PDB file of C-alpha atoms and ligand atoms in Angstrom:
ATOM      1  CA  MET Y 289     -27.403 -19.385  18.395  1.00  0.00           C
ATOM      2  CA  SER Y 290     -27.729 -18.912  14.533  1.00  0.00           C
ATOM      3  CA  ARG Y 291     -27.856 -15.299  13.661  1.00  0.00           C
ATOM      4  CA  ARG Y 292     -28.303 -13.699  10.112  1.00  0.00           C
ATOM      5  CA  GLY Y 293     -25.108 -12.321   8.670  1.00  0.00           C
ATOM      6  CA  ILE Y 294     -24.418  -8.628   8.147  1.00  0.00           C
ATOM      7  CA  LEU Y 295     -24.251  -7.167   4.735  1.00  0.00           C
ATOM      8  CA  THR Y 296     -21.567  -4.524   3.920  1.00  0.00           C
ATOM      9  CA  VAL Y 297     -21.009  -2.511   0.944  1.00  0.00           C
ATOM     10  CA  ILE Y 298     -17.430  -1.190   0.260  1.00  0.00           C
ATOM     11  CA  SER Y 299     -17.382   1.524  -2.403  1.00  0.00           C
ATOM     12  CA  GLY Y 300     -14.569   3.897  -3.154  1.00  0.00           C
ATOM     13  CA  PHE Y 301     -12.612   5.265  -6.179  1.00  0.00           C
ATOM     14  CA  SER Y 302     -11.246   2.804  -8.776  1.00  0.00           C
ATOM     15  CA  GLY Y 303      -7.672   2.423  -7.516  1.00  0.00           C
ATOM     16  CA  SER Y 304      -8.376   3.177  -3.974  1.00  0.00           C
ATOM     17  CA  GLY Y 305      -7.163  -0.488  -3.188  1.00  0.00           C
ATOM     18  CA  LYS Y 306     -10.637  -1.880  -2.427  1.00  0.00           C
ATOM     19  CA  GLY Y 307      -9.873  -5.120  -4.229  1.00  0.00           C
ATOM     20  CA  THR Y 308      -6.772  -5.867  -2.121  1.00  0.00           C
ATOM     21  CA  VAL Y 309      -8.368  -4.967   1.166  1.00  0.00           C
ATOM     22  CA  VAL Y 310     -11.323  -7.217   0.464  1.00  0.00           C
ATOM     23  CA  LYS Y 311      -8.973 -10.055  -0.406  1.00  0.00           C
ATOM     24  CA  GLU Y 312      -7.270  -9.515   3.034  1.00  0.00           C
ATOM     25  CA  LEU Y 313     -10.685  -9.439   4.756  1.00  0.00           C
ATOM     26  CA  ILE Y 314     -11.642 -12.667   3.114  1.00  0.00           C
ATOM     27  CA  LYS Y 315      -8.246 -14.361   4.033  1.00  0.00           C
ATOM     28  CA  LYS Y 316      -7.991 -13.097   7.543  1.00  0.00           C
ATOM     29  CA  TYR Y 317     -11.618 -12.989   8.826  1.00  0.00           C
ATOM     30  CA  GLY Y 318     -13.519 -15.344   6.540  1.00  0.00           C
ATOM     31  CA  TYR Y 319     -15.822 -12.754   5.028  1.00  0.00           C
ATOM     32  CA  VAL Y 320     -17.810 -13.869   2.044  1.00  0.00           C
ATOM     33  CA  VAL Y 321     -17.883 -11.939  -1.186  1.00  0.00           C
ATOM     34  CA  SER Y 322     -20.237 -12.088  -4.034  1.00  0.00           C
ATOM     35  CA  VAL Y 323     -18.718 -12.518  -7.506  1.00  0.00           C
ATOM     36  CA  SER Y 324     -20.262  -9.942  -9.758  1.00  0.00           C
ATOM     37  CA  ALA Y 325     -20.966 -10.169 -13.406  1.00  0.00           C
ATOM     38  CA  THR Y 326     -19.453  -7.713 -15.829  1.00  0.00           C
ATOM     39  CA  THR Y 327     -19.318  -6.970 -19.454  1.00  0.00           C
ATOM     40  CA  ARG Y 328     -15.627  -5.436 -19.045  1.00  0.00           C
ATOM     41  CA  ALA Y 329     -12.953  -7.612 -20.739  1.00  0.00           C
ATOM     42  CA  PRO Y 330     -10.791  -9.723 -18.285  1.00  0.00           C
ATOM     43  CA  ARG Y 331      -7.528  -8.116 -17.267  1.00  0.00           C
ATOM     44  CA  PRO Y 332      -4.500 -10.388 -17.521  1.00  0.00           C
ATOM     45  CA  GLY Y 333      -4.719 -13.123 -14.766  1.00  0.00           C
ATOM     46  CA  GLU Y 334      -8.415 -12.583 -14.113  1.00  0.00           C
ATOM     47  CA  ARG Y 335     -10.448 -15.773 -14.216  1.00  0.00           C
ATOM     48  CA  ASP Y 336     -14.004 -16.237 -15.141  1.00  0.00           C
ATOM     49  CA  GLY Y 337     -16.036 -17.137 -12.098  1.00  0.00           C
ATOM     50  CA  ILE Y 338     -13.301 -16.009  -9.694  1.00  0.00           C
ATOM     51  CA  GLU Y 339     -12.822 -12.215 -10.173  1.00  0.00           C
ATOM     52  CA  TYR Y 340     -15.859 -11.765 -12.111  1.00  0.00           C
ATOM     53  CA  PHE Y 341     -18.437 -13.748 -14.329  1.00  0.00           C
ATOM     54  CA  PHE Y 342     -17.361 -12.178 -17.775  1.00  0.00           C
ATOM     55  CA  VAL Y 343     -20.512 -11.874 -19.854  1.00  0.00           C
ATOM     56  CA  SER Y 344     -21.612 -10.299 -23.072  1.00  0.00           C
ATOM     57  CA  LYS Y 345     -23.683  -7.252 -23.208  1.00  0.00           C
ATOM     58  CA  ASP Y 346     -26.617  -9.200 -24.512  1.00  0.00           C
ATOM     59  CA  ASP Y 347     -26.394 -11.679 -21.626  1.00  0.00           C
ATOM     60  CA  PHE Y 348     -26.137  -8.860 -19.093  1.00  0.00           C
ATOM     61  CA  LEU Y 349     -29.110  -6.953 -20.475  1.00  0.00           C
ATOM     62  CA  GLY Y 350     -31.099 -10.415 -20.493  1.00  0.00           C
ATOM     63  CA  LYS Y 351     -30.367 -10.959 -16.853  1.00  0.00           C
ATOM     64  CA  ILE Y 352     -31.494  -7.417 -15.954  1.00  0.00           C
ATOM     65  CA  ARG Y 353     -34.943  -8.199 -17.676  1.00  0.00           C
ATOM     66  CA  GLU Y 354     -35.260 -11.512 -15.721  1.00  0.00           C
ATOM     67  CA  ASP Y 355     -34.565  -9.630 -12.514  1.00  0.00           C
ATOM     68  CA  GLY Y 356     -31.488 -11.455 -11.951  1.00  0.00           C
ATOM     69  CA  PHE Y 357     -29.457  -8.885 -10.071  1.00  0.00           C
ATOM     70  CA  LEU Y 358     -29.669  -7.479  -6.543  1.00  0.00           C
ATOM     71  CA  GLU Y 359     -28.364  -4.216  -8.096  1.00  0.00           C
ATOM     72  CA  HIS Y 360     -26.420  -3.352 -11.252  1.00  0.00           C
ATOM     73  CA  ALA Y 361     -24.820  -0.201 -12.706  1.00  0.00           C
ATOM     74  CA  GLU Y 362     -22.802   1.132 -15.580  1.00  0.00           C
ATOM     75  CA  PHE Y 363     -19.251   2.264 -14.842  1.00  0.00           C
ATOM     76  CA  VAL Y 364     -17.013   4.017 -17.323  1.00  0.00           C
ATOM     77  CA  GLY Y 365     -18.671   2.143 -20.411  1.00  0.00           C
ATOM     78  CA  ASN Y 366     -19.200  -1.273 -18.879  1.00  0.00           C
ATOM     79  CA  TYR Y 367     -21.932  -3.046 -16.934  1.00  0.00           C
ATOM     80  CA  TYR Y 368     -21.505  -4.559 -13.527  1.00  0.00           C
ATOM     81  CA  GLY Y 369     -24.101  -6.448 -11.386  1.00  0.00           C
ATOM     82  CA  THR Y 370     -24.521  -8.467  -8.202  1.00  0.00           C
ATOM     83  CA  PRO Y 371     -26.299 -11.777  -9.022  1.00  0.00           C
ATOM     84  CA  ALA Y 372     -29.518 -12.089  -6.830  1.00  0.00           C
ATOM     85  CA  GLY Y 373     -29.811 -15.109  -4.579  1.00  0.00           C
ATOM     86  CA  TYR Y 374     -26.377 -15.864  -3.515  1.00  0.00           C
ATOM     87  CA  VAL Y 375     -26.131 -12.927  -1.012  1.00  0.00           C
ATOM     88  CA  ASP Y 376     -29.357 -13.851   0.705  1.00  0.00           C
ATOM     89  CA  GLU Y 377     -28.362 -17.548   0.791  1.00  0.00           C
ATOM     90  CA  MET Y 378     -24.948 -16.527   2.608  1.00  0.00           C
ATOM     91  CA  LEU Y 379     -26.621 -14.074   5.014  1.00  0.00           C
ATOM     92  CA  ASN Y 380     -29.233 -16.632   5.954  1.00  0.00           C
ATOM     93  CA  MET Y 381     -26.418 -19.144   6.701  1.00  0.00           C
ATOM     94  CA  GLY Y 382     -25.080 -16.452   9.191  1.00  0.00           C
ATOM     95  CA  LYS Y 383     -22.106 -15.358   6.960  1.00  0.00           C
ATOM     96  CA  ASP Y 384     -21.047 -11.738   6.908  1.00  0.00           C
ATOM     97  CA  VAL Y 385     -21.074 -10.669   3.258  1.00  0.00           C
ATOM     98  CA  ILE Y 386     -19.148  -7.996   1.572  1.00  0.00           C
ATOM     99  CA  LEU Y 387     -20.136  -6.222  -1.770  1.00  0.00           C
ATOM    100  CA  GLU Y 388     -17.260  -4.370  -3.375  1.00  0.00           C
ATOM    101  CA  ILE Y 389     -19.365  -2.176  -5.775  1.00  0.00           C
ATOM    102  CA  GLU Y 390     -19.413   1.375  -7.143  1.00  0.00           C
ATOM    103  CA  VAL Y 391     -21.655   4.024  -5.714  1.00  0.00           C
ATOM    104  CA  ASN Y 392     -24.846   3.669  -7.856  1.00  0.00           C
ATOM    105  CA  GLY Y 393     -25.099  -0.039  -7.041  1.00  0.00           C
ATOM    106  CA  GLY Y 394     -24.204   0.722  -3.308  1.00  0.00           C
ATOM    107  CA  LEU Y 395     -27.225   3.088  -3.116  1.00  0.00           C
ATOM    108  CA  GLN Y 396     -29.541   0.549  -4.746  1.00  0.00           C
ATOM    109  CA  VAL Y 397     -28.608  -2.109  -2.179  1.00  0.00           C
ATOM    110  CA  HIS Y 398     -28.900   0.550   0.729  1.00  0.00           C
ATOM    111  CA  GLU Y 399     -32.472   1.263  -0.565  1.00  0.00           C
ATOM    112  CA  LYS Y 400     -33.404  -2.360  -0.654  1.00  0.00           C
ATOM    113  CA  ARG Y 401     -31.813  -3.152   2.696  1.00  0.00           C
ATOM    114  CA  PRO Y 402     -31.400  -0.093   4.918  1.00  0.00           C
ATOM    115  CA  ASP Y 403     -29.611  -2.001   7.437  1.00  0.00           C
ATOM    116  CA  THR Y 404     -26.515  -2.426   5.186  1.00  0.00           C
ATOM    117  CA  VAL Y 405     -23.190  -1.110   6.511  1.00  0.00           C
ATOM    118  CA  MET Y 406     -21.991   1.451   4.097  1.00  0.00           C
ATOM    119  CA  ILE Y 407     -18.252   2.079   3.921  1.00  0.00           C
ATOM    120  CA  PHE Y 408     -16.445   4.455   1.499  1.00  0.00           C
ATOM    121  CA  MET Y 409     -12.696   3.866   0.931  1.00  0.00           C
ATOM    122  CA  VAL Y 410     -10.419   6.552  -0.417  1.00  0.00           C
ATOM    123  CA  PRO Y 411      -6.647   6.540  -1.118  1.00  0.00           C
ATOM    124  CA  PRO Y 412      -4.564   9.160   0.917  1.00  0.00           C
ATOM    125  CA  SER Y 413      -4.764  11.793  -1.984  1.00  0.00           C
ATOM    126  CA  ALA Y 414      -5.887  12.581  -5.544  1.00  0.00           C
ATOM    127  CA  GLU Y 415      -2.145  12.352  -6.661  1.00  0.00           C
ATOM    128  CA  GLU Y 416      -1.726   8.978  -5.049  1.00  0.00           C
ATOM    129  CA  LEU Y 417      -4.822   7.628  -6.783  1.00  0.00           C
ATOM    130  CA  LYS Y 418      -3.448   8.751 -10.174  1.00  0.00           C
ATOM    131  CA  ASN Y 419      -0.054   7.159  -9.586  1.00  0.00           C
ATOM    132  CA  ARG Y 420      -1.682   3.923  -8.425  1.00  0.00           C
ATOM    133  CA  LEU Y 421      -3.770   3.708 -11.498  1.00  0.00           C
ATOM    134  CA  ILE Y 422      -0.664   4.387 -13.704  1.00  0.00           C
ATOM    135  CA  ASN Y 423       1.417   1.825 -11.807  1.00  0.00           C
ATOM    136  CA  ARG Y 424      -1.269  -0.833 -11.958  1.00  0.00           C
ATOM    137  CA  GLY Y 425      -0.732  -0.720 -15.704  1.00  0.00           C
ATOM    138  CA  THR Y 426      -4.117  -2.388 -16.509  1.00  0.00           C
ATOM    139  CA  GLU Y 427      -5.638   0.554 -18.307  1.00  0.00           C
ATOM    140  CA  ASP Y 428      -4.342   2.927 -21.047  1.00  0.00           C
ATOM    141  CA  ILE Y 429      -4.221   6.614 -20.314  1.00  0.00           C
ATOM    142  CA  ASP Y 430      -7.547   7.413 -21.781  1.00  0.00           C
ATOM    143  CA  LYS Y 431      -9.415   4.838 -19.426  1.00  0.00           C
ATOM    144  CA  ILE Y 432      -7.326   6.026 -16.575  1.00  0.00           C
ATOM    145  CA  ASN Y 433      -8.487   9.688 -17.112  1.00  0.00           C
ATOM    146  CA  LYS Y 434     -11.944   8.533 -17.374  1.00  0.00           C
ATOM    147  CA  ARG Y 435     -11.716   6.560 -14.116  1.00  0.00           C
ATOM    148  CA  LEU Y 436     -10.197   9.727 -12.369  1.00  0.00           C
ATOM    149  CA  ALA Y 437     -12.952  11.949 -13.747  1.00  0.00           C
ATOM    150  CA  ARG Y 438     -15.521   9.302 -12.425  1.00  0.00           C
ATOM    151  CA  ALA Y 439     -13.601   9.519  -8.972  1.00  0.00           C
ATOM    152  CA  TYR Y 440     -14.571  13.231  -8.769  1.00  0.00           C
ATOM    153  CA  GLU Y 441     -18.106  12.553  -9.745  1.00  0.00           C
ATOM    154  CA  GLU Y 442     -18.268   9.861  -6.965  1.00  0.00           C
ATOM    155  CA  THR Y 443     -17.278  12.264  -4.316  1.00  0.00           C
ATOM    156  CA  GLU Y 444     -20.878  13.607  -4.596  1.00  0.00           C
ATOM    157  CA  TYR Y 445     -22.070  10.252  -2.946  1.00  0.00           C
ATOM    158  CA  ILE Y 446     -19.911  10.207   0.085  1.00  0.00           C
ATOM    159  CA  ASP Y 447     -22.643  11.557   2.273  1.00  0.00           C
ATOM    160  CA  SER Y 448     -24.793   8.578   1.559  1.00  0.00           C
ATOM    161  CA  TYR Y 449     -22.159   6.251   3.274  1.00  0.00           C
ATOM    162  CA  ASP Y 450     -21.934   5.737   7.020  1.00  0.00           C
ATOM    163  CA  TYR Y 451     -18.102   5.388   7.327  1.00  0.00           C
ATOM    164  CA  ILE Y 452     -15.091   6.728   5.420  1.00  0.00           C
ATOM    165  CA  VAL Y 453     -11.799   4.827   5.571  1.00  0.00           C
ATOM    166  CA  VAL Y 454      -8.559   6.240   4.175  1.00  0.00           C
ATOM    167  CA  ASN Y 455      -6.424   3.455   2.681  1.00  0.00           C
ATOM    168  CA  GLU Y 456      -2.876   4.435   3.692  1.00  0.00           C
ATOM    169  CA  ASN Y 457      -1.916   0.987   4.424  1.00  0.00           C
ATOM    170  CA  ILE Y 458      -3.488  -2.255   3.571  1.00  0.00           C
ATOM    171  CA  GLU Y 459      -3.208  -3.824   6.841  1.00  0.00           C
ATOM    172  CA  GLU Y 460      -4.509  -0.945   8.876  1.00  0.00           C
ATOM    173  CA  CYS Y 461      -7.384  -0.410   6.478  1.00  0.00           C
ATOM    174  CA  THR Y 462      -8.335  -4.169   6.662  1.00  0.00           C
ATOM    175  CA  GLU Y 463      -8.352  -3.789  10.513  1.00  0.00           C
ATOM    176  CA  SER Y 464     -10.360  -0.532  10.435  1.00  0.00           C
ATOM    177  CA  ILE Y 465     -13.179  -2.235   8.297  1.00  0.00           C
ATOM    178  CA  HIS Y 466     -13.171  -5.352  10.357  1.00  0.00           C
ATOM    179  CA  ASP Y 467     -13.609  -3.347  13.469  1.00  0.00           C
ATOM    180  CA  ILE Y 468     -16.507  -1.387  12.060  1.00  0.00           C
ATOM    181  CA  ILE Y 469     -18.260  -4.621  11.140  1.00  0.00           C
ATOM    182  CA  VAL Y 470     -17.606  -6.157  14.522  1.00  0.00           C
ATOM    183  CA  ASN Y 471     -18.896  -3.109  16.244  1.00  0.00           C
ATOM    184  CA  GLU Y 472     -22.079  -2.997  13.977  1.00  0.00           C
ATOM    185  CA  LYS Y 473     -22.746  -6.672  15.292  1.00  0.00           C
ATOM    186  CA  LYS Y 474     -22.984  -5.383  18.747  1.00  0.00           C
ATOM    187  CA  LYS Y 475     -26.027  -3.250  17.874  1.00  0.00           C
ATOM    188  CA  ILE Y 476     -29.106  -4.105  19.822  1.00  0.00           C
ATOM    189  CA  ARG Y 477     -31.069  -4.890  16.724  1.00  0.00           C
ATOM    190  CA  TYR Y 478     -28.664  -7.734  15.795  1.00  0.00           C
ATOM    191  CA  ASN Y 479     -28.801  -9.143  19.270  1.00  0.00           C
ATOM    192  CA  SER Y 480     -32.492  -9.585  20.020  1.00  0.00           C
ATOM    193  CA  GLU Y 481     -32.014 -13.208  21.395  1.00  0.00           C
ATOM    194  CA  LEU Y 482     -29.289 -11.976  23.824  1.00  0.00           C
ATOM    195  CA  LYS Y 483     -31.437  -9.045  24.853  1.00  0.00           C
ATOM    196  CA  ASP Y 484     -34.449 -11.352  25.491  1.00  0.00           C
ATOM    197  CA  ALA Y 485     -32.227 -13.672  27.572  1.00  0.00           C
ATOM    198  CA  ILE Y 486     -30.953 -10.815  29.561  1.00  0.00           C
ATOM    199  CA  ILE Y 487     -34.454  -9.575  30.358  1.00  0.00           C
ATOM    200  CA  LYS Y 488     -35.442 -13.009  31.338  1.00  0.00           C
ATOM    201  CA  ASP Y 489     -32.514 -13.511  33.554  1.00  0.00           C
ATOM    202  CA  TYR Y 490     -33.099 -10.242  35.442  1.00  0.00           C
ATOM    203  CA  LYS Y 491     -36.776 -10.827  35.872  1.00  0.00           C
ATOM    204  CA  ARG Y 492     -36.103 -12.510  39.024  1.00  0.00           C
ATOM    205  CA  PHE Y 493     -35.247  -9.101  40.737  1.00  0.00           C
ATOM    206  CA  GLU Y 494     -38.685  -7.747  39.701  1.00  0.00           C
ATOM    207  CA  ARG Y 495     -40.316  -5.846  42.492  1.00  0.00           C
ATOM    208  CA  ARG Y 496     -43.464  -7.678  43.462  1.00  0.00           C
TER     209      ARG Y 496
HETATM  210  P1  5GP P 170     -13.058  -2.815 -12.183  1.00  0.00           P
HETATM  211  O1  5GP P 170     -13.308  -2.575 -13.677  1.00  0.00           O
HETATM  212  O2  5GP P 170     -11.944  -1.905 -11.821  1.00  0.00           O
HETATM  213  O3  5GP P 170     -12.921  -4.189 -11.640  1.00  0.00           O
HETATM  214  O4  5GP P 170     -14.237  -2.111 -11.376  1.00  0.00           O
HETATM  215  C1  5GP P 170     -14.786  -0.879 -11.609  1.00  0.00           C
HETATM  216  C2  5GP P 170     -15.839  -0.555 -10.674  1.00  0.00           C
HETATM  217  O5  5GP P 170     -16.886  -1.404 -10.623  1.00  0.00           O
HETATM  218  C3  5GP P 170     -15.195  -0.667  -9.169  1.00  0.00           C
HETATM  219  O6  5GP P 170     -15.554   0.575  -8.431  1.00  0.00           O
HETATM  220  C4  5GP P 170     -15.988  -1.872  -8.688  1.00  0.00           C
HETATM  221  O7  5GP P 170     -15.996  -1.689  -7.229  1.00  0.00           O
HETATM  222  C5  5GP P 170     -17.393  -1.766  -9.241  1.00  0.00           C
HETATM  223  N1  5GP P 170     -18.055  -3.003  -9.261  1.00  0.00           N
HETATM  224  C6  5GP P 170     -17.615  -4.360  -9.393  1.00  0.00           C
HETATM  225  N2  5GP P 170     -18.601  -5.186  -9.343  1.00  0.00           N
HETATM  226  C7  5GP P 170     -19.660  -4.482  -9.178  1.00  0.00           C
HETATM  227  C8  5GP P 170     -21.064  -4.828  -9.151  1.00  0.00           C
HETATM  228  O8  5GP P 170     -21.493  -5.956  -9.053  1.00  0.00           O
HETATM  229  N3  5GP P 170     -21.939  -3.778  -9.023  1.00  0.00           N
HETATM  230  C9  5GP P 170     -21.577  -2.533  -9.148  1.00  0.00           C
HETATM  231  N4  5GP P 170     -22.578  -1.624  -9.131  1.00  0.00           N
HETATM  232  N5  5GP P 170     -20.354  -2.182  -9.176  1.00  0.00           N
HETATM  233  C10 5GP P 170     -19.287  -3.194  -9.259  1.00  0.00           C
END
């Protein structure tokens, strides 16, 4: 029985560990992720086409004009966007797709597809978030402060999400998110073929 996949958005503060958890979800459970385009410079070790498509601002703006993004947003001075097309292609193949994107983009996706599962991930505390960003060592202190200020601004959007997951531990957080998606798939609206088969099967008991 071929079924359309489920689309999940995972948002959360920069440094909450979303990236690591999403990598685990791919490795352990075979979720598909979309590779975003960004105008941010690659961090050491990041490869074009793997972590992101690294593009110029001009190219990014051109792609917006061509309607080439499912969603796009600016985040702390750089643009980020999900290329259109790929996500639908994967969902149509029955794959469950995860978008690891910030809140403005998350809301755009939810607007276009109200049946998207919306998950918000937070680290155990604000202090822990600051330490993680400092220890990651990929941004200077000015950029870290901007990301922390942005984290506070993003708290305003939490109510637009369905689920909140605290990332105390990568493994537990990975399992929590997988459980949410597995349960989502049990909803009647994703199981119309099963529902029809049940009705057909029980019709034999119909009172005549
Ligand atoms: P980073 O620079 O740390 O890789 O990402 C910064 C923020 O941008 C993160 O919150 C990340 O989830 C978000 N992000 C990554 N790709 C996209 C995208 O395609 N669209 C949107 N809206 N946000 C994205």
